[in-house]
Coordinates of C-alpha atoms and ligand atoms in Angstrom, one line a residue:
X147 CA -3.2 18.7 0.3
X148 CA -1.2 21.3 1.6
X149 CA -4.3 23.7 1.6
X150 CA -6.1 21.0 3.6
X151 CA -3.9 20.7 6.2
X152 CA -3.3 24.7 6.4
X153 CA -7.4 24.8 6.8
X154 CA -7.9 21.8 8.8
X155 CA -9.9 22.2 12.4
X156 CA -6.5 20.6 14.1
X157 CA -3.2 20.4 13.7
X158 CA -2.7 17.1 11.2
X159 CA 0.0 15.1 12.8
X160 CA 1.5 11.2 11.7
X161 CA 3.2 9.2 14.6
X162 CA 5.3 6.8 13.0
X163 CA 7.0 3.5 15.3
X164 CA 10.7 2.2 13.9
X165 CA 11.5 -1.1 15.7
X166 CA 15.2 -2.0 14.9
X167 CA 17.7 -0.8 12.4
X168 CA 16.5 -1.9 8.8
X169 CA 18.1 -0.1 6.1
X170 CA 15.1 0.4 4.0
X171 CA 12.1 1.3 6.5
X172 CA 14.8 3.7 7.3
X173 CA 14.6 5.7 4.2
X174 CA 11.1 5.6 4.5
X175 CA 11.3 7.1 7.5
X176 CA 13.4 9.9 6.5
X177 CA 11.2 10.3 3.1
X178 CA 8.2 10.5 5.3
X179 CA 9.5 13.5 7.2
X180 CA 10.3 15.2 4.2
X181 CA 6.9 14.5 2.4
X182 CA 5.1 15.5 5.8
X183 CA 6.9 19.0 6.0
X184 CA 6.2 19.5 2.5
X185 CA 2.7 19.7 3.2
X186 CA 2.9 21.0 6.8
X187 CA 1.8 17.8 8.8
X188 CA 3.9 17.1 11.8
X189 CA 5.6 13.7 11.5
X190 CA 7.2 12.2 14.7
X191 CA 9.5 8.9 15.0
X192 CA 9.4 6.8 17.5
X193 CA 12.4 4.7 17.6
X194 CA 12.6 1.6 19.3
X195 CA 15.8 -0.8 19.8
X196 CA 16.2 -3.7 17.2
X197 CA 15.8 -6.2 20.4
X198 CA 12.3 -4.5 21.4
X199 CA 10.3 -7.1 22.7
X200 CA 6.3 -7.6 21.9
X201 CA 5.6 -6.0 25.0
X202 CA 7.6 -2.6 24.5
X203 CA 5.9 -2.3 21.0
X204 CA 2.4 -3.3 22.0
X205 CA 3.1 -0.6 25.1
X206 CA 4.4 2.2 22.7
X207 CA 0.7 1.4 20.2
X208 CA -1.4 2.0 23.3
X209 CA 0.1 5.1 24.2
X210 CA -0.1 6.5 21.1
X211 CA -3.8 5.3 20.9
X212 CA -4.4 7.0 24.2
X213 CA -3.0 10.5 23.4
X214 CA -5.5 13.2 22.0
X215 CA -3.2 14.8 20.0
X216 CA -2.0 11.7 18.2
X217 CA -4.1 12.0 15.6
X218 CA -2.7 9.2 12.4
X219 CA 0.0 6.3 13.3
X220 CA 1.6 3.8 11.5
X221 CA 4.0 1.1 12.2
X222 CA 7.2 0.1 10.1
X223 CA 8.4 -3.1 9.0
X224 CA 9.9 -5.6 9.6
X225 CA 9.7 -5.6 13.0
X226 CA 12.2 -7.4 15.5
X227 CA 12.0 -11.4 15.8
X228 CA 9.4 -12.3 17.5
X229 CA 6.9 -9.2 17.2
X230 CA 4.4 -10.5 14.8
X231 CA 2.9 -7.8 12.6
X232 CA -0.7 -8.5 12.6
X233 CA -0.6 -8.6 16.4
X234 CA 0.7 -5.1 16.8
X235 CA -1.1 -3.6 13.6
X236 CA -4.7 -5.2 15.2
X237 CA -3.7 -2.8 18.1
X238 CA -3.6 0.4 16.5
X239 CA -6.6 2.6 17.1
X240 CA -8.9 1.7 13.5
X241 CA -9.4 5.8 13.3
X242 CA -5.6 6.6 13.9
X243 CA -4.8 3.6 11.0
X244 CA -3.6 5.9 8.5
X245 CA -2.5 2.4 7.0
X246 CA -5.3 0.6 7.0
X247 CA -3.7 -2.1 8.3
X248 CA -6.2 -2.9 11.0
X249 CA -8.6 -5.8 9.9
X250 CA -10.9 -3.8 11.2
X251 CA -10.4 -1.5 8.6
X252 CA -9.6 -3.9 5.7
X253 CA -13.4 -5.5 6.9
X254 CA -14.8 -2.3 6.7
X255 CA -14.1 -2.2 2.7
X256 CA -16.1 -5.3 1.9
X257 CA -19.1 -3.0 3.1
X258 CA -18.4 0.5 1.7
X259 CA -18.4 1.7 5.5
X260 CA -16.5 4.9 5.5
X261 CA -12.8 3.5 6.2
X262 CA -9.1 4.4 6.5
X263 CA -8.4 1.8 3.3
X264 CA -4.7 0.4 2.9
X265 CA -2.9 2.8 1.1
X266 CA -1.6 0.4 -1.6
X267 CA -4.6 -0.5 -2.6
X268 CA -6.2 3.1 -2.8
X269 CA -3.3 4.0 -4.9
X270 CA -3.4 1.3 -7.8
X271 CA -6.8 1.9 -7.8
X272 CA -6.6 5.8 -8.3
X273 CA -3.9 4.9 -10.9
X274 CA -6.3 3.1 -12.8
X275 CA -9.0 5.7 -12.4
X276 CA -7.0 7.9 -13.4
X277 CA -7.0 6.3 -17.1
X278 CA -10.4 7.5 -17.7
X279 CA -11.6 3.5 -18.0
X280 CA -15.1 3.0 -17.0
X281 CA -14.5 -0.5 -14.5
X282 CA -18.2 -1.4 -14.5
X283 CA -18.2 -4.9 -16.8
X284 CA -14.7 -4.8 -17.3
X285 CA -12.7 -7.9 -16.8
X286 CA -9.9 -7.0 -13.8
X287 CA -7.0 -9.8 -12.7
X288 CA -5.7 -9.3 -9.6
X289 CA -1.7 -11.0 -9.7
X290 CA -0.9 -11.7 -6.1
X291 CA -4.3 -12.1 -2.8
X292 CA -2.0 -11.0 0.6
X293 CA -4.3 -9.2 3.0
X294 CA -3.1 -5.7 2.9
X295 CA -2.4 -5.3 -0.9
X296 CA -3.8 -7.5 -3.5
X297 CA -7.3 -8.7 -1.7
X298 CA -8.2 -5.5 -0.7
X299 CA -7.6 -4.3 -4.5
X300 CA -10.0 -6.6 -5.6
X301 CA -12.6 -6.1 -3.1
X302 CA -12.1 -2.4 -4.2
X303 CA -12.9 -3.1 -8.2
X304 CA -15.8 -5.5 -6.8
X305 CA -17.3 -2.2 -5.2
X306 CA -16.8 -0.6 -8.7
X307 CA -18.8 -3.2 -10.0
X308 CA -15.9 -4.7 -12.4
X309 CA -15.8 -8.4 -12.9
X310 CA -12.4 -9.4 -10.9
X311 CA -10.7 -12.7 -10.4
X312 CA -8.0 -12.8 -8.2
X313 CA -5.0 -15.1 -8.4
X314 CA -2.3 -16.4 -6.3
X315 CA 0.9 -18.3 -6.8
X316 CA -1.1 -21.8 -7.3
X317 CA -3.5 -20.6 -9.9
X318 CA -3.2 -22.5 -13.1
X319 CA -2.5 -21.1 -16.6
X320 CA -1.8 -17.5 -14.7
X321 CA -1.2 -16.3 -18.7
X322 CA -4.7 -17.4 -19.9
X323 CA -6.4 -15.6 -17.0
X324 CA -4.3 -12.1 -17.7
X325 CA -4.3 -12.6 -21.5
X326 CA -8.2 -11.3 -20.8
X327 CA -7.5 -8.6 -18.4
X328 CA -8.8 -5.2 -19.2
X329 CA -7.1 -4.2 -16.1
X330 CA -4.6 -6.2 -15.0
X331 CA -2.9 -5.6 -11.5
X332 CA 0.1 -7.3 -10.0
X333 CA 1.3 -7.6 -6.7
X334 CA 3.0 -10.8 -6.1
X335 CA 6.3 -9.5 -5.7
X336 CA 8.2 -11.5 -8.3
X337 CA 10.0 -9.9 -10.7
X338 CA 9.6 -10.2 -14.7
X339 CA 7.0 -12.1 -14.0
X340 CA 4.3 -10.3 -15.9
X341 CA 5.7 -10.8 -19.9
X342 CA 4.2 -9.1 -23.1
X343 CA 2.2 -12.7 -24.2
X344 CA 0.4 -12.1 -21.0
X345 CA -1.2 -8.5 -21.7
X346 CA -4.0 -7.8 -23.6
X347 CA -3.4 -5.4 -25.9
X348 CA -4.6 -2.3 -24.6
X349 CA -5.3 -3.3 -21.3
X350 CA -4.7 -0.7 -18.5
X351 CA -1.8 -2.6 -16.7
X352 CA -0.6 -1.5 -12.5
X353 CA 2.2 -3.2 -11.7
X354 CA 2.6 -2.6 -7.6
X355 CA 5.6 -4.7 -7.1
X356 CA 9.0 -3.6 -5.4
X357 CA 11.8 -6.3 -6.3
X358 CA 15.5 -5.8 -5.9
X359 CA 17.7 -7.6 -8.2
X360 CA 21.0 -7.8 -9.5
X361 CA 20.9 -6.4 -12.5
X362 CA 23.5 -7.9 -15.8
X363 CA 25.8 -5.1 -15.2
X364 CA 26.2 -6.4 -11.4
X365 CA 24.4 -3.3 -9.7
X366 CA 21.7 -3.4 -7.6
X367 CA 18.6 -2.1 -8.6
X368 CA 14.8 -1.6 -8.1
X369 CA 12.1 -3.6 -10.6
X370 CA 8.2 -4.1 -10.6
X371 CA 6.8 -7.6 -11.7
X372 CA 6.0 -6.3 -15.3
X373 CA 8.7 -6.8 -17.9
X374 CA 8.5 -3.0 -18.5
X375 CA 10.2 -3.0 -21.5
X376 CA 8.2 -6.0 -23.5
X377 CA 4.9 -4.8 -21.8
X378 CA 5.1 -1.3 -22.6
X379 CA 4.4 -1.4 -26.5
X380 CA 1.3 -3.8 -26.1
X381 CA -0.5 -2.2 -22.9
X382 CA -2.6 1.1 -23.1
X383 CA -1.4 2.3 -19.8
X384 CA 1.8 0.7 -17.8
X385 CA 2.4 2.3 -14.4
X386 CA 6.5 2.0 -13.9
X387 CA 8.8 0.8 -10.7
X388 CA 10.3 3.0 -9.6
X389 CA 8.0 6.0 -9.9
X390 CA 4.4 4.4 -10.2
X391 CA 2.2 3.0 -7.2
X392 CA 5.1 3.8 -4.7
X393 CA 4.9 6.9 -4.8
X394 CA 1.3 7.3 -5.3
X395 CA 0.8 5.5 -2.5
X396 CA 2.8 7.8 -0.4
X397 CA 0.2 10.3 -1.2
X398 CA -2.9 8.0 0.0
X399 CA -0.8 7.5 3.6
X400 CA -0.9 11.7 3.5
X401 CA -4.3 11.9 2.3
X402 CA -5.4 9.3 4.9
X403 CA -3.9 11.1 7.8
X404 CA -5.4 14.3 6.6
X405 CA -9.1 12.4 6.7
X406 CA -7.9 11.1 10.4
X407 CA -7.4 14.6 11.9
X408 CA -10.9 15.6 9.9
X409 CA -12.3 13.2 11.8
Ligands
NAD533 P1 3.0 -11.1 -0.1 O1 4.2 -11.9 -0.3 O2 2.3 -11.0 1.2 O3 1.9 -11.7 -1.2 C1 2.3 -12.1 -2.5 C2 1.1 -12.7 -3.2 O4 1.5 -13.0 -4.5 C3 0.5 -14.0 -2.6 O5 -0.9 -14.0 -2.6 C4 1.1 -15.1 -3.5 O6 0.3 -16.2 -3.6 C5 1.1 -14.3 -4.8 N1 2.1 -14.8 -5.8 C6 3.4 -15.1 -5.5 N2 4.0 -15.6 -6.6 C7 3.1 -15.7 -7.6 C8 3.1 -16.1 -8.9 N3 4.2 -16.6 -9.5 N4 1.9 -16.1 -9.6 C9 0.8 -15.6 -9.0 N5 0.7 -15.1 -7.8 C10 1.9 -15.2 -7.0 O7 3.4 -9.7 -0.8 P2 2.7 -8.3 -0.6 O8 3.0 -7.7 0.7 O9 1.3 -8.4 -1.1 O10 3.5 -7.4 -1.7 C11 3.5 -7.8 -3.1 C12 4.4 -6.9 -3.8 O11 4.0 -5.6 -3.7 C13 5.9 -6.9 -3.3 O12 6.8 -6.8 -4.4 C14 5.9 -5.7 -2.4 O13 7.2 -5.2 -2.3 C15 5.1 -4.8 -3.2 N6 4.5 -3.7 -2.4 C16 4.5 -2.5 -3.0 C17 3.9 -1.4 -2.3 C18 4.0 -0.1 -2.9 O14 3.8 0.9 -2.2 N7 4.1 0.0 -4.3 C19 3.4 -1.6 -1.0 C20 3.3 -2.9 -0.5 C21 3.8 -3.9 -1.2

């Protein structure tokens, strides 16, 4: 990556917009800069006040779209009350989108159009790729359909030719469905959710959700959906929260803004 950027025709740079004080886009600000100097792209913040109103935030998104040497942006959440997401992500420049959080982009998946694909997606999918498991035929579940992570998963194994079914939080006998999975993928942010009677045994199994619980010790910690600990002895390959699709997909924002600037 680092090569890339060093040989690139322009200087790669990511434009990032904080609306608001929240804790946790605020390490992932700070995490950002440090990944970007890492690899020598330029990151810049732009910090907005938690009160920011639709109008400021649309205003900053244009600007950024308008300036040639803004070459990748991406917008963190949650934003302030009353500044709907999809509204200001529809705004962002669908070759800046280093996200793929334009539905422009998400669209573009569905027809193998060259893309800036969410990042999420792109990284459970490289996880699973990365198993060596030939998707063509093989039976994937998708756990969890929102627009930016689970469906654009499964349109992603659909393009691989796999056989996917996706499910949501009113799909009956959830277990029945997964119990079949060759690849099984969660994203429906709820932890434990995924137990060892639900995997196949030696299914490749992603598990892409973020939860933060109370653990029995009274601390705070981070979990996936996957009942790491029962799963782990019946799966073929479990990817682990912390350390799994989070911080892969940290590498598919970098890689994406790298193909931006390319472009
Ligand atoms: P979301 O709330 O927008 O969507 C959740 C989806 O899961 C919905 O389709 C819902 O119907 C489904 N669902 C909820 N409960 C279910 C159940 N019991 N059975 C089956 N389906 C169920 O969430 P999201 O933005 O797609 O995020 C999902 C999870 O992924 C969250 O934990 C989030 O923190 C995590 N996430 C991780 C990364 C990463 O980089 N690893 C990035 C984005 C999101």
């Amino acid at each position: 990556m680092a090569r890339r950027v060093a040989e690139g025709k322009r200087p790669v740079r990511l434009d990032a917009v904080l609306a608001g004080g929240d804790k946790g886009a605020d390490i992932y600000a700070h995490n950002q800069r440090k990944t970007c100097a890492a690899v020598g792209i330029e990151y810049h913040l732009h910090r907005l006040p938690a009160d920011a109103d639709v109008r400021a935030v649309e205003g900053l998104i244009e600007t950024l779209n308008a300036d040639p040497v803004v070459t990748a942006i991406m917008v963190h959440l949650p934003l302030p009350d009353g500044v709907e997401a999809e509204r200001i992500q529809s705004l962002i420049d669908e070759v800046k989108d280093v996200e793929g959080v334009n539905p422009a982009n998400i669209g573009n998946i569905v027809y193998g159009r060259r893309s800036l694909v969410p990042c999420t997606a792109l990284a459970s999918v490289e996880m699973i790729e990365s198993t060596g498991v030939e998707l063509r035929g093989k039976r994937c579940v998708i756990v969890g359909a929102s627009n930016i992570v689970g469906k654009p998963i499964a349109v992603l194994l659909m393009r691989a030719e796999a056989t996917v079914i996706s499910t949501n939080e009113y799909t009956e006998d959830l277990a029945g469905l997964t119990r079949t999975a060759d690849v099984l993928v969660s994203a429906a942010g709820v932890p434990g959710l995924i137990t060892r009677d639900m995997v196949k045994p030696g299914a490749v199994v992603v598990d892409v959700g973020i939860n933060r619980i109370v653990g029995e010790d009274g601390k705070r910690r981070t979990v996936g959906d996957v009942d790491h600990d029962g799963v782990v002895s019946v799966a073929g390959h479990l990817s682990p929260v912390p350390g799994g699709v989070g911080p892969m997909t940290v590498a598919m924002l970098l890689r994406n803004t790298v193909d931006a600037a390319d472009r």
